[in-house]
């Protein structure tokens, strides 16, 4: 198959010079045909003009010829001495009676001339070389009623320069065409073909999955651009494949984590149900089992809800446009706080706003999702921060609004911060499960921010507190 492709490629390289040769030959044939047409038109026009002149002088000289007025005829013809047109009057024996360009007495007898012998009343045309004029002439001869012959002629050598130029142009075209074809053949097989072969080899390697193939681009030309484009394509394909592998790994890890997270409450529920159905329990033990069932059911329900929420948000991220509306940031924050007001009061947490009250800044977004984002941040702080103060602050830049949520709690070690927004990542796994956390809260926060074309970042210091900052575009 490779040999067949190479043969076709070489045929293509040979076909290009052949097409150029054909084009040069076509131009040459066209030039010859055009000159032939020009020569034919030129001769037809010359014959018409010569015939008109012959008939004109036949009428003008008729009376003088009948009266044998040689002097008068010579005077009339002498007016055309400096012109290309030559007029000759010969008697029936071929003696020149009068001539426009020469003295009739010095001219030879013309009875052997072709036009003299073939002349008729209607007139005939003869083309021949004239020894007298030293030029090729076109003759028109008419035999008069008295047997004399009136002849007009013009030189037609004027066509020769054009013919010679045409021949030179054709030969030059052929020579230049041959040089051009030779140069193109050398260029194609010495410069283009090797680059083309290298590029095709690299493309085949890429098609076979070798994305690390080295593409050596030509120094210049379209193939250089094509080589660079193919190299970029290979790099992008490699990046996409790596992304797909990474996504596949994330998916596998996600499925494993989901399976593990679901397995824990299901195992607890299954074991508790077996105890309730197979063992005789005291009322106190039965109550504890029911509490376990309720707690693990809530945990399982929360996990399923968070998984569904995260999947729905990720699906929306691929949409071209979102049905967003103007949302008041203080209103969203107030609603998120209201869900945890009683829990914050029991934990004796102080709320702080900077500035106070918060300015009524608005962004384009979805109220429910932004409220979900801040609810998850508050819930996360309540479960793990051991804080006594929550602070909300809003700052404005030229293009963005930044909403910061801070606590003065235990803080998070620096090694945990880069992975904090990963699914199911927990700083303290046992404590997180004990408090009922699903491990998806901060992942949901991250993807809600991305959906709103924003981002969320975190800074923290042990025993000093943690700050989550949401950055959104201004309207």
Short mmCIF file of C-alpha atoms in Angstrom, two decimals:
data_model
loop_
_atom_site.label_atom_id
_atom_site.label_comp_id
_atom_site.label_asym_id
_atom_site.label_seq_id
_atom_site.Cartn_x
_atom_site.Cartn_y
_atom_site.Cartn_z
CA UNK A 1 0.00 0.00 0.00
CA UNK A 2 2.86 2.39 0.85
CA UNK A 3 4.57 1.57 -2.46
CA UNK A 4 1.34 2.30 -4.33
CA UNK A 5 1.00 5.68 -2.58
CA UNK A 6 4.63 6.54 -3.37
CA UNK A 7 4.10 5.61 -7.04
CA UNK A 8 1.03 7.81 -7.23
CA UNK A 9 2.89 10.65 -5.54
CA UNK A 10 5.80 10.43 -8.02
CA UNK A 11 3.31 10.35 -10.91
CA UNK A 12 1.81 13.53 -9.49
CA UNK A 13 5.22 15.20 -9.31
CA UNK A 14 5.88 14.19 -12.95
CA UNK A 15 2.44 15.32 -14.05
CA UNK A 16 3.03 18.93 -13.02
CA UNK A 17 5.97 19.52 -15.46
CA UNK A 18 4.05 17.66 -18.18
CA UNK A 19 1.13 20.05 -17.68
CA UNK A 20 3.50 23.01 -17.98
CA UNK A 21 4.98 21.57 -21.20
CA UNK A 22 1.49 21.09 -22.55
CA UNK A 23 0.63 24.66 -21.64
CA UNK A 24 3.76 25.99 -23.41
CA UNK A 25 2.95 23.95 -26.53
CA UNK A 26 -0.63 25.16 -26.42
CA UNK A 27 0.57 28.76 -26.27
CA UNK A 28 2.96 28.15 -29.18
CA UNK A 29 0.24 26.57 -31.32
CA UNK A 30 -2.05 29.44 -30.42
CA UNK A 31 0.60 31.97 -31.55
CA UNK A 32 1.07 30.14 -34.85
CA UNK A 33 -2.65 30.00 -35.46
CA UNK A 34 -3.04 33.67 -34.64
CA UNK A 35 -0.24 34.62 -37.03
CA UNK A 36 -1.73 32.45 -39.75
CA UNK A 37 -5.05 34.21 -39.24
CA UNK A 38 -3.29 37.58 -39.25
CA UNK A 39 -1.44 36.75 -42.47
CA UNK A 40 -4.62 35.55 -44.17
CA UNK A 41 -6.53 38.67 -43.12
CA UNK A 42 -3.61 40.87 -44.18
CA UNK A 43 -3.43 39.25 -47.64
CA UNK A 44 -7.20 39.38 -48.14
CA UNK A 45 -7.18 43.06 -47.27
CA UNK A 46 -4.20 43.69 -49.58
CA UNK A 47 -5.96 41.94 -52.48
CA UNK A 48 -9.12 44.02 -52.00
CA UNK A 49 -7.16 47.26 -51.92
CA UNK A 50 -5.05 46.29 -54.93
CA UNK A 51 -8.11 45.29 -56.93
CA UNK A 52 -9.77 48.63 -56.14
CA UNK A 53 -6.68 50.52 -57.28
CA UNK A 54 -6.48 48.52 -60.50
CA UNK A 55 -10.09 49.27 -61.40
CA UNK A 56 -9.60 52.91 -60.43
CA UNK A 57 -6.62 53.36 -62.80
CA UNK A 58 -8.39 51.36 -65.49
CA UNK A 59 -11.14 53.98 -65.50
CA UNK A 60 -8.83 56.98 -65.07
CA UNK A 61 -6.44 55.96 -67.88
CA UNK A 62 -9.02 54.61 -70.32
CA UNK A 63 -9.22 57.75 -72.50
CA UNK A 64 -5.45 58.36 -72.45
CA UNK A 65 -4.77 54.77 -73.44
CA UNK A 66 -7.27 54.96 -76.29
CA UNK A 67 -5.57 58.20 -77.52
CA UNK A 68 -2.07 56.71 -76.98
CA UNK A 69 -1.13 59.69 -74.75
CA UNK A 70 2.05 58.28 -73.20
CA UNK A 71 3.23 61.61 -71.83
CA UNK A 72 -0.05 62.24 -70.08
CA UNK A 73 -0.15 58.71 -68.68
CA UNK A 74 3.41 59.07 -67.33
CA UNK A 75 2.46 62.31 -65.63
CA UNK A 76 -0.49 60.66 -63.94
CA UNK A 77 1.54 57.66 -62.77
CA UNK A 78 4.45 59.80 -61.59
CA UNK A 79 2.28 61.05 -58.71
CA UNK A 80 2.61 57.59 -57.11
CA UNK A 81 6.39 57.31 -57.41
CA UNK A 82 7.12 57.63 -53.67
CA UNK A 83 4.31 55.35 -52.59
CA UNK A 84 4.32 51.57 -51.95
CA UNK A 85 1.79 51.15 -54.77
CA UNK A 86 3.40 50.42 -58.16
CA UNK A 87 1.42 50.84 -61.43
CA UNK A 88 2.62 49.38 -64.72
CA UNK A 89 0.99 49.61 -68.17
CA UNK A 90 2.17 47.08 -70.80
CA UNK A 91 1.18 46.62 -74.42
CA UNK A 92 0.05 43.34 -75.90
CA UNK A 93 3.65 42.33 -76.67
CA UNK A 94 4.82 42.88 -73.09
CA UNK A 95 6.65 46.17 -73.65
CA UNK A 96 6.34 48.53 -70.72
CA UNK A 97 4.43 51.57 -71.96
CA UNK A 98 4.37 53.47 -68.66
CA UNK A 99 5.55 52.83 -65.09
CA UNK A 100 5.09 54.73 -61.82
CA UNK A 101 8.46 53.87 -60.24
CA UNK A 102 10.86 53.59 -63.20
CA UNK A 103 11.49 54.88 -66.69
CA UNK A 104 9.62 52.61 -69.08
CA UNK A 105 12.49 52.70 -71.57
CA UNK A 106 14.94 50.97 -69.20
CA UNK A 107 12.63 48.13 -68.22
CA UNK A 108 12.81 44.69 -69.80
CA UNK A 109 10.05 43.16 -71.84
CA UNK A 110 7.42 41.67 -69.47
CA UNK A 111 5.77 39.17 -71.78
CA UNK A 112 7.25 36.26 -69.79
CA UNK A 113 5.97 37.53 -66.49
CA UNK A 114 3.35 35.25 -64.96
CA UNK A 115 0.81 38.03 -64.44
CA UNK A 116 1.27 39.16 -68.08
CA UNK A 117 0.56 35.70 -69.44
CA UNK A 118 -2.40 34.95 -67.14
CA UNK A 119 -4.08 38.35 -67.12
CA UNK A 120 -7.81 38.30 -67.90
CA UNK A 121 -10.57 40.85 -68.20
CA UNK A 122 -11.68 40.05 -64.64
CA UNK A 123 -8.15 40.27 -63.29
CA UNK A 124 -5.82 37.78 -61.61
CA UNK A 125 -3.55 37.85 -58.54
CA UNK A 126 0.05 36.66 -58.58
CA UNK A 127 2.57 36.61 -55.73
CA UNK A 128 6.25 36.36 -56.73
CA UNK A 129 9.67 37.83 -56.17
CA UNK A 130 10.47 40.90 -58.28
CA UNK A 131 14.05 41.24 -59.57
CA UNK A 132 13.36 44.87 -60.40
CA UNK A 133 12.05 45.78 -56.91
CA UNK A 134 14.20 43.23 -55.09
CA UNK A 135 11.15 42.29 -53.03
CA UNK A 136 8.27 39.83 -52.91
CA UNK A 137 5.29 41.52 -54.55
CA UNK A 138 1.58 40.94 -54.80
CA UNK A 139 0.40 41.67 -58.35
CA UNK A 140 -3.05 42.28 -59.77
CA UNK A 141 -3.25 42.30 -63.58
CA UNK A 142 -6.23 43.16 -65.79
CA UNK A 143 -6.28 42.69 -69.57
CA UNK A 144 -7.80 45.73 -71.29
CA UNK A 145 -10.05 45.74 -74.37
CA UNK A 146 -7.15 46.56 -76.67
CA UNK A 147 -5.13 43.61 -75.36
CA UNK A 148 -2.86 45.71 -73.15
CA UNK A 149 -2.32 44.77 -69.49
CA UNK A 150 -2.71 47.13 -66.53
CA UNK A 151 -0.85 45.87 -63.50
CA UNK A 152 -0.77 47.14 -59.92
CA UNK A 153 1.45 45.74 -57.17
CA UNK A 154 2.50 46.25 -53.57
CA UNK A 155 5.35 44.69 -51.59
CA UNK A 156 4.25 42.11 -49.02
CA UNK A 157 7.59 41.77 -47.24
CA UNK A 158 6.00 43.81 -44.42
CA UNK A 159 4.55 40.54 -43.23
CA UNK A 160 7.98 38.96 -42.82
CA UNK A 161 9.09 40.96 -39.74
CA UNK A 162 5.89 39.97 -37.98
CA UNK A 163 6.43 36.37 -39.06
CA UNK A 164 10.01 36.41 -37.87
CA UNK A 165 8.93 37.92 -34.55
CA UNK A 166 6.30 35.23 -34.22
CA UNK A 167 8.87 32.50 -34.88
CA UNK A 168 11.25 34.08 -32.39
CA UNK A 169 8.45 34.34 -29.82
CA UNK A 170 7.51 30.68 -30.30
CA UNK A 171 11.11 29.53 -30.05
CA UNK A 172 11.68 31.75 -27.01
CA UNK A 173 8.52 30.41 -25.38
CA UNK A 174 9.63 26.85 -26.00
CA UNK A 175 13.12 27.57 -24.67
CA UNK A 176 11.83 29.36 -21.57
CA UNK A 177 9.22 26.66 -21.09
CA UNK A 178 11.89 23.97 -21.30
CA UNK A 179 14.09 25.82 -18.81
CA UNK A 180 11.11 26.37 -16.52
CA UNK A 181 10.10 22.70 -16.71
CA UNK A 182 13.65 21.60 -15.99
CA UNK A 183 13.90 23.98 -13.04
CA UNK A 184 10.53 22.83 -11.69
CA UNK A 185 11.51 19.16 -12.04
CA UNK A 186 14.77 19.79 -10.20
CA UNK A 187 12.95 21.82 -7.52
CA UNK A 188 10.18 19.24 -7.07
CA UNK A 189 12.44 16.21 -6.84
CA UNK A 190 15.32 17.84 -4.95
CA UNK A 191 13.46 20.16 -2.58
CA UNK A 192 9.71 19.55 -2.47
CA UNK A 193 9.59 15.76 -2.78
CA UNK A 194 11.94 15.01 0.16
CA UNK A 195 10.03 17.46 2.37
CA UNK A 196 6.75 15.99 1.15
CA UNK A 197 7.96 12.44 1.86
CA UNK A 198 9.12 13.43 5.35
CA UNK A 199 5.81 15.14 6.02
CA UNK A 200 3.81 12.17 4.75
CA UNK A 201 5.91 9.79 6.85
CA UNK A 202 5.30 11.93 9.92
CA UNK A 203 1.57 12.10 9.17
CA UNK A 204 1.45 8.29 8.85
CA UNK A 205 3.27 7.95 12.17
CA UNK A 206 0.75 10.28 13.79
CA UNK A 207 -2.13 8.34 12.20
CA UNK A 208 -0.65 5.14 13.66
CA UNK A 209 -0.62 6.68 17.13
CA UNK A 210 2.99 7.88 17.40
CA UNK A 211 2.35 11.44 18.57
CA UNK A 212 5.99 11.92 19.62
CA UNK A 213 7.25 11.82 16.02
CA UNK A 214 9.69 14.61 15.20
CA UNK A 215 8.57 16.78 12.27
CA UNK A 216 11.44 18.60 10.57
CA UNK A 217 9.76 21.56 8.80
CA UNK A 218 11.20 22.97 5.53
CA UNK A 219 12.97 26.32 5.66
CA UNK A 220 10.13 28.14 3.89
CA UNK A 221 7.03 27.71 1.78
CA UNK A 222 3.57 26.23 2.16
CA UNK A 223 4.94 22.88 3.33
CA UNK A 224 6.57 24.65 6.26
CA UNK A 225 3.20 26.05 7.28
CA UNK A 226 1.59 22.64 6.78
CA UNK A 227 4.37 20.97 8.80
CA UNK A 228 3.87 23.45 11.63
CA UNK A 229 0.11 22.89 11.51
CA UNK A 230 0.56 19.10 11.66
CA UNK A 231 3.03 19.49 14.52
CA UNK A 232 0.52 21.65 16.39
CA UNK A 233 -2.19 19.11 15.62
CA UNK A 234 -0.03 16.31 17.04
CA UNK A 235 0.66 18.38 20.16
CA UNK A 236 -3.03 19.13 20.60
CA UNK A 237 -3.97 15.48 20.03
CA UNK A 238 -1.39 14.45 22.59
CA UNK A 239 -2.78 16.98 25.04
CA UNK A 240 -6.32 15.82 24.37
CA UNK A 241 -5.36 12.20 24.82
CA UNK A 242 -3.62 13.08 28.08
CA UNK A 243 -6.74 14.97 29.13
CA UNK A 244 -8.88 11.98 28.23
CA UNK A 245 -6.58 9.70 30.20
CA UNK A 246 -6.71 12.10 33.12
CA UNK A 247 -10.49 12.30 32.86
CA UNK A 248 -10.69 8.53 32.67
CA UNK A 249 -8.54 8.31 35.77
CA UNK A 250 -10.70 10.91 37.51
CA UNK A 251 -13.81 9.00 36.44
CA UNK A 252 -12.40 5.74 37.74
CA UNK A 253 -11.40 7.36 41.00
CA UNK A 254 -14.79 9.04 41.25
CA UNK A 255 -16.62 5.72 40.72
CA UNK A 256 -14.36 4.03 43.27
CA UNK A 257 -14.94 6.84 45.77
CA UNK A 258 -18.69 6.84 45.19
CA UNK A 259 -18.78 3.08 45.63
CA UNK A 260 -16.80 3.37 48.84
CA UNK A 261 -18.87 6.26 50.17
CA UNK A 262 -22.15 4.50 49.41
CA UNK A 263 -20.92 1.18 50.73
CA UNK A 264 -20.29 2.60 54.22
CA UNK A 265 -23.87 3.76 54.98
CA UNK A 266 -25.36 0.79 53.14
CA UNK A 267 -23.31 -1.61 55.27
CA UNK A 268 -24.43 0.16 58.42
CA UNK A 269 -28.06 0.13 57.30
CA UNK A 270 -27.89 -3.56 56.29
CA UNK A 271 -26.30 -4.58 59.58
CA UNK A 272 -28.78 -2.58 61.61
CA UNK A 273 -31.75 -4.04 59.74
CA UNK A 274 -30.43 -7.57 60.41
CA UNK A 275 -30.17 -6.78 64.11
CA UNK A 276 -33.71 -5.42 64.20
CA UNK A 277 -35.15 -8.43 62.39
CA UNK A 278 -33.10 -11.31 63.77
CA UNK A 279 -32.17 -10.35 67.34
CA UNK A 280 -34.43 -9.66 70.29
CA UNK A 281 -33.42 -6.15 71.38
CA UNK A 282 -34.22 -4.06 74.41
CA UNK A 283 -36.20 -0.88 73.77
CA UNK A 284 -33.05 1.19 74.33
CA UNK A 285 -31.04 -0.89 71.82
CA UNK A 286 -33.89 -0.78 69.35
CA UNK A 287 -34.02 3.03 69.64
CA UNK A 288 -30.26 3.22 69.00
CA UNK A 289 -30.67 1.05 65.89
CA UNK A 290 -33.44 3.28 64.59
CA UNK A 291 -31.22 6.32 65.18
CA UNK A 292 -28.44 4.63 63.20
CA UNK A 293 -30.86 3.88 60.34
CA UNK A 294 -32.07 7.49 60.27
CA UNK A 295 -28.53 8.91 60.39
CA UNK A 296 -27.15 6.62 57.67
CA UNK A 297 -30.22 7.16 55.48
CA UNK A 298 -29.73 10.93 55.71
CA UNK A 299 -26.06 10.48 54.92
CA UNK A 300 -26.87 8.31 51.90
CA UNK A 301 -29.53 10.76 50.75
CA UNK A 302 -27.15 13.72 51.12
CA UNK A 303 -24.47 11.86 49.13
CA UNK A 304 -26.88 11.05 46.30
CA UNK A 305 -28.18 14.62 46.23
CA UNK A 306 -24.65 16.05 46.09
CA UNK A 307 -23.66 13.65 43.29
CA UNK A 308 -26.74 14.61 41.27
CA UNK A 309 -26.16 18.33 41.92
CA UNK A 310 -22.52 18.10 40.82
CA UNK A 311 -23.45 16.16 37.67
CA UNK A 312 -26.17 18.69 36.78
CA UNK A 313 -23.78 21.64 37.25
CA UNK A 314 -21.09 19.98 35.09
CA UNK A 315 -23.63 19.32 32.33
CA UNK A 316 -24.62 22.97 32.33
CA UNK A 317 -20.98 24.04 31.95
CA UNK A 318 -20.95 22.66 28.40
CA UNK A 319 -23.98 24.75 27.37
CA UNK A 320 -23.33 27.63 24.96
CA UNK A 321 -25.39 30.10 26.99
CA UNK A 322 -26.94 30.22 30.45
CA UNK A 323 -30.29 31.65 31.47
CA UNK A 324 -28.79 33.99 34.03
CA UNK A 325 -30.39 37.09 35.55
CA UNK A 326 -29.33 39.96 37.77
CA UNK A 327 -28.68 38.60 41.27
CA UNK A 328 -28.04 40.65 44.40
CA UNK A 329 -25.01 39.31 46.25
CA UNK A 330 -26.11 40.53 49.72
CA UNK A 331 -29.53 38.91 49.22
CA UNK A 332 -27.90 35.58 48.28
CA UNK A 333 -25.60 35.74 51.32
CA UNK A 334 -28.49 36.59 53.68
CA UNK A 335 -30.53 33.64 52.44
CA UNK A 336 -27.57 31.25 52.86
CA UNK A 337 -27.02 32.53 56.40
CA UNK A 338 -30.70 32.08 57.27
CA UNK A 339 -30.48 28.31 56.75
CA UNK A 340 -27.76 28.02 59.43
CA UNK A 341 -28.79 30.86 61.78
CA UNK A 342 -29.91 28.58 64.62
CA UNK A 343 -26.82 26.38 64.31
CA UNK A 344 -24.55 29.43 64.35
CA UNK A 345 -26.35 30.78 67.41
CA UNK A 346 -25.83 27.47 69.24
CA UNK A 347 -22.13 27.58 68.32
CA UNK A 348 -22.01 31.24 69.49
CA UNK A 349 -20.58 32.40 66.16
CA UNK A 350 -20.42 36.13 65.50
CA UNK A 351 -21.23 37.41 62.00
CA UNK A 352 -19.18 40.25 60.62
CA UNK A 353 -19.70 42.20 57.35
CA UNK A 354 -17.14 44.41 55.60
CA UNK A 355 -18.37 46.97 54.82
CA UNK A 356 -21.48 46.88 56.94
CA UNK A 357 -24.04 46.70 55.55
CA UNK A 358 -22.78 44.97 52.42
CA UNK A 359 -23.16 47.12 49.25
CA UNK A 360 -25.94 45.94 46.96
CA UNK A 361 -23.69 44.69 44.19
CA UNK A 362 -25.31 42.63 41.44
CA UNK A 363 -23.93 39.96 39.12
CA UNK A 364 -25.35 37.87 36.29
CA UNK A 365 -26.11 34.43 37.69
CA UNK A 366 -28.60 32.02 39.17
CA UNK A 367 -29.81 32.87 42.67
CA UNK A 368 -30.36 29.24 43.75
CA UNK A 369 -26.87 28.08 42.73
CA UNK A 370 -25.06 31.03 44.30
CA UNK A 371 -27.04 30.50 47.51
CA UNK A 372 -25.99 26.81 47.34
CA UNK A 373 -22.33 27.92 46.99
CA UNK A 374 -22.39 30.09 50.12
CA UNK A 375 -24.44 27.50 52.03
CA UNK A 376 -21.75 24.90 51.37
CA UNK A 377 -19.03 27.29 52.57
CA UNK A 378 -20.95 28.07 55.78
CA UNK A 379 -21.75 24.37 56.37
CA UNK A 380 -18.10 23.43 55.79
CA UNK A 381 -16.94 26.05 58.32
CA UNK A 382 -19.51 24.96 60.91
CA UNK A 383 -18.41 21.32 60.67
CA UNK A 384 -14.64 21.68 60.62
CA UNK A 385 -13.39 25.17 61.53
CA UNK A 386 -14.18 25.40 65.29
CA UNK A 387 -14.48 29.14 64.69
CA UNK A 388 -16.12 31.88 66.71
CA UNK A 389 -16.49 34.43 63.89
CA UNK A 390 -17.57 34.35 60.26
CA UNK A 391 -16.77 37.37 58.07
CA UNK A 392 -18.29 38.26 54.70
CA UNK A 393 -16.61 41.03 52.66
CA UNK A 394 -17.16 42.36 49.15
CA UNK A 395 -14.52 44.30 47.21
CA UNK A 396 -14.68 45.78 43.74
CA UNK A 397 -12.05 45.92 41.01
CA UNK A 398 -12.26 47.36 37.51
CA UNK A 399 -13.83 44.22 36.04
CA UNK A 400 -14.68 41.93 38.94
CA UNK A 401 -16.44 41.61 42.27
CA UNK A 402 -14.72 39.57 44.97
CA UNK A 403 -16.72 38.01 47.80
CA UNK A 404 -14.57 36.66 50.65
CA UNK A 405 -15.86 34.29 53.37
CA UNK A 406 -13.46 34.02 56.33
CA UNK A 407 -13.41 32.22 59.66
CA UNK A 408 -11.05 32.51 62.62
CA UNK A 409 -10.93 28.78 63.22
CA UNK A 410 -8.27 26.08 63.27
CA UNK A 411 -7.12 26.63 59.70
CA UNK A 412 -5.93 24.07 57.13
CA UNK A 413 -2.39 22.83 56.62
CA UNK A 414 -0.75 24.10 53.45
CA UNK A 415 -0.25 20.66 51.90
CA UNK A 416 -4.01 20.15 51.78
CA UNK A 417 -4.89 23.42 49.98
CA UNK A 418 -4.11 22.36 46.34
CA UNK A 419 -6.50 19.38 46.62
CA UNK A 420 -9.17 20.96 48.75
CA UNK A 421 -11.70 21.30 45.89
CA UNK A 422 -11.27 17.69 44.65
CA UNK A 423 -14.20 15.31 44.92
CA UNK A 424 -14.21 13.27 48.13
CA UNK A 425 -10.96 14.84 49.33
CA UNK A 426 -11.04 15.19 53.12
CA UNK A 427 -8.52 16.83 55.40
CA UNK A 428 -9.63 14.64 58.33
CA UNK A 429 -11.45 11.66 56.84
CA UNK A 430 -12.82 10.07 60.00
CA UNK A 431 -13.98 13.36 61.42
CA UNK A 432 -15.62 14.31 58.12
CA UNK A 433 -17.63 11.11 57.98
CA UNK A 434 -18.53 11.44 61.65
CA UNK A 435 -20.01 14.88 61.01
CA UNK A 436 -22.01 13.62 58.02
CA UNK A 437 -19.98 15.30 55.29
CA UNK A 438 -20.16 13.84 51.77
CA UNK A 439 -16.77 15.12 50.60
CA UNK A 440 -18.41 16.92 47.62
CA UNK A 441 -19.31 20.29 49.13
CA UNK A 442 -16.23 22.22 48.02
CA UNK A 443 -16.20 20.48 44.61
CA UNK A 444 -19.74 21.80 44.12
CA UNK A 445 -18.56 25.28 45.18
CA UNK A 446 -15.77 25.16 42.57
CA UNK A 447 -18.06 24.10 39.70
CA UNK A 448 -20.76 26.65 40.56
CA UNK A 449 -18.07 29.34 40.34
CA UNK A 450 -16.88 27.99 36.96
CA UNK A 451 -20.48 27.89 35.68
CA UNK A 452 -20.72 31.63 36.49
CA UNK A 453 -17.45 32.25 34.57
CA UNK A 454 -15.70 32.91 37.84
CA UNK A 455 -13.34 31.12 40.19
CA UNK A 456 -12.93 30.32 43.87
CA UNK A 457 -9.64 30.30 45.75
CA UNK A 458 -8.62 29.47 49.29
CA UNK A 459 -5.98 30.74 51.68
CA UNK A 460 -5.43 29.43 55.17
CA UNK A 461 -3.07 29.51 58.12
CA UNK A 462 -3.07 26.99 60.95
CA UNK A 463 -4.75 28.26 64.12
CA UNK A 464 -5.51 31.57 62.37
CA UNK A 465 -8.41 30.71 60.08
CA UNK A 466 -9.38 30.14 56.45
CA UNK A 467 -10.61 32.46 53.67
CA UNK A 468 -12.52 31.37 50.55
CA UNK A 469 -12.68 34.07 47.85
CA UNK A 470 -15.24 33.98 45.02
CA UNK A 471 -14.36 36.15 42.00
CA UNK A 472 -17.18 37.02 39.58
CA UNK A 473 -17.40 39.33 36.55
CA UNK A 474 -19.17 42.64 36.96
CA UNK A 475 -22.27 43.34 34.91
#
